[in-house]
CSV table of C-alpha atoms in Angstrom, one decimal:
chain,number,residue,atom,x,y,z
A,1,UNK,CA,10.6,-5.3,4.4
A,2,UNK,CA,11.5,-5.3,0.7
A,3,UNK,CA,9.8,-3.1,-1.9
A,4,UNK,CA,9.9,-3.8,-5.6
A,5,UNK,CA,8.7,-1.2,-8.0
A,6,UNK,CA,7.3,-2.0,-11.4
A,7,UNK,CA,6.0,0.4,-14.0
A,8,UNK,CA,3.5,-0.5,-16.7
A,9,UNK,CA,3.5,2.8,-18.6
A,10,UNK,CA,2.0,5.2,-15.9
A,11,UNK,CA,0.7,2.5,-13.6
A,12,UNK,CA,3.0,1.8,-10.6
A,13,UNK,CA,2.9,-1.5,-8.8
A,14,UNK,CA,4.7,-1.7,-5.4
A,15,UNK,CA,5.3,-5.3,-4.3
A,16,UNK,CA,5.8,-5.4,-0.6
A,17,UNK,CA,7.5,-8.4,1.1
A,18,UNK,CA,7.9,-9.0,4.8
A,19,UNK,CA,6.4,-6.7,7.5
A,20,UNK,CA,5.2,-3.1,7.5
A,21,UNK,CA,5.6,-1.9,11.1
A,22,UNK,CA,6.7,1.1,13.0
A,23,UNK,CA,10.3,0.9,11.7
A,24,UNK,CA,9.6,0.0,8.1
A,25,UNK,CA,6.4,2.1,7.5
A,26,UNK,CA,8.5,5.3,7.0
A,27,UNK,CA,10.5,3.5,4.3
A,28,UNK,CA,7.2,2.7,2.5
A,29,UNK,CA,6.0,6.2,2.9
A,30,UNK,CA,9.3,7.6,1.5
A,31,UNK,CA,9.2,5.2,-1.5
A,32,UNK,CA,5.6,6.3,-2.3
A,33,UNK,CA,6.4,10.0,-1.9
A,34,UNK,CA,9.5,9.7,-4.1
A,35,UNK,CA,7.3,8.4,-7.0
A,36,UNK,CA,4.4,11.0,-6.6
A,37,UNK,CA,3.8,12.7,-10.0
A,38,UNK,CA,5.3,9.7,-11.9
A,39,UNK,CA,2.2,7.6,-12.0
A,40,UNK,CA,-1.5,7.8,-12.9
A,41,UNK,CA,-2.5,4.8,-10.8
A,42,UNK,CA,-1.0,2.9,-7.8
A,43,UNK,CA,-1.3,-0.8,-7.1
A,44,UNK,CA,0.2,-2.1,-3.8
A,45,UNK,CA,0.7,-5.9,-4.1
A,46,UNK,CA,0.7,-7.7,-0.7
A,47,UNK,CA,1.3,-11.2,-2.0
A,48,UNK,CA,4.4,-11.5,0.1
A,49,UNK,CA,3.3,-9.3,3.0
A,50,UNK,CA,3.2,-11.2,6.3
A,51,UNK,CA,2.1,-8.4,8.7
A,52,UNK,CA,1.0,-4.8,8.8
A,53,UNK,CA,0.9,-2.6,11.9
A,54,UNK,CA,-1.2,0.5,12.7
A,55,UNK,CA,1.8,2.5,11.5
A,56,UNK,CA,1.5,0.8,8.1
A,57,UNK,CA,-2.2,1.4,8.0
A,58,UNK,CA,-1.6,5.1,8.6
A,59,UNK,CA,0.7,5.2,5.6
A,60,UNK,CA,-2.0,3.6,3.4
A,61,UNK,CA,-4.6,6.1,4.6
A,62,UNK,CA,-2.3,9.1,4.1
A,63,UNK,CA,-1.4,7.8,0.6
A,64,UNK,CA,-5.0,7.4,-0.3
A,65,UNK,CA,-5.8,11.0,0.8
A,66,UNK,CA,-2.9,12.4,-1.2
A,67,UNK,CA,-3.9,10.4,-4.3
A,68,UNK,CA,-7.6,11.1,-3.9
A,69,UNK,CA,-7.0,14.8,-4.2
A,70,UNK,CA,-5.4,14.2,-7.6
A,71,UNK,CA,-8.0,11.6,-8.6
A,72,UNK,CA,-5.4,8.9,-8.8
A,73,UNK,CA,-6.7,5.4,-7.9
A,74,UNK,CA,-5.1,3.2,-5.2
A,75,UNK,CA,-5.7,-0.5,-5.3
A,76,UNK,CA,-4.4,-3.0,-2.8
A,77,UNK,CA,-4.1,-6.6,-4.2
A,78,UNK,CA,-3.4,-10.1,-3.1
A,79,UNK,CA,-4.0,-9.7,0.6
A,80,UNK,CA,-3.5,-12.9,2.6
A,81,UNK,CA,-5.9,-14.0,5.4
A,82,UNK,CA,-3.8,-12.5,8.3
A,83,UNK,CA,-3.5,-9.1,6.7
A,84,UNK,CA,-7.1,-9.2,5.6
A,85,UNK,CA,-8.2,-9.8,9.2
A,86,UNK,CA,-6.2,-6.7,10.3
A,87,UNK,CA,-8.0,-4.7,7.6
A,88,UNK,CA,-11.4,-6.1,8.8
A,89,UNK,CA,-10.7,-5.5,12.5
A,90,UNK,CA,-9.6,-1.9,11.8
A,91,UNK,CA,-12.4,-1.1,9.4
A,92,UNK,CA,-9.9,-0.3,6.6
A,93,UNK,CA,-11.5,-2.9,4.4
A,94,UNK,CA,-14.4,-0.4,4.0
A,95,UNK,CA,-12.1,2.5,3.4
A,96,UNK,CA,-9.5,1.1,1.0
A,97,UNK,CA,-10.1,-0.6,-2.3
A,98,UNK,CA,-8.9,-4.1,-1.8
A,99,UNK,CA,-9.0,-6.7,-4.6
């Protein structure tokens, strides 16, 4: 997995490439936690994401809960068909804001 961070003023975009699985999900969680307090909105761009496991889904839900408490929006963008199917099967497409 590769993570690229881009700031547009107080909006942080994380571009994720590769796989988010049991091994890499902690890295994603650490990257997000390291930036908490530095942004007013978070976009996670999945253009180059090939796969997300349940461990990755847990990171997204935990992140959403943290941000919701501070009224900071989380948007997931550019989800391919494979990842979109995982979101649909898990019901996360109804929980997360996916564009």
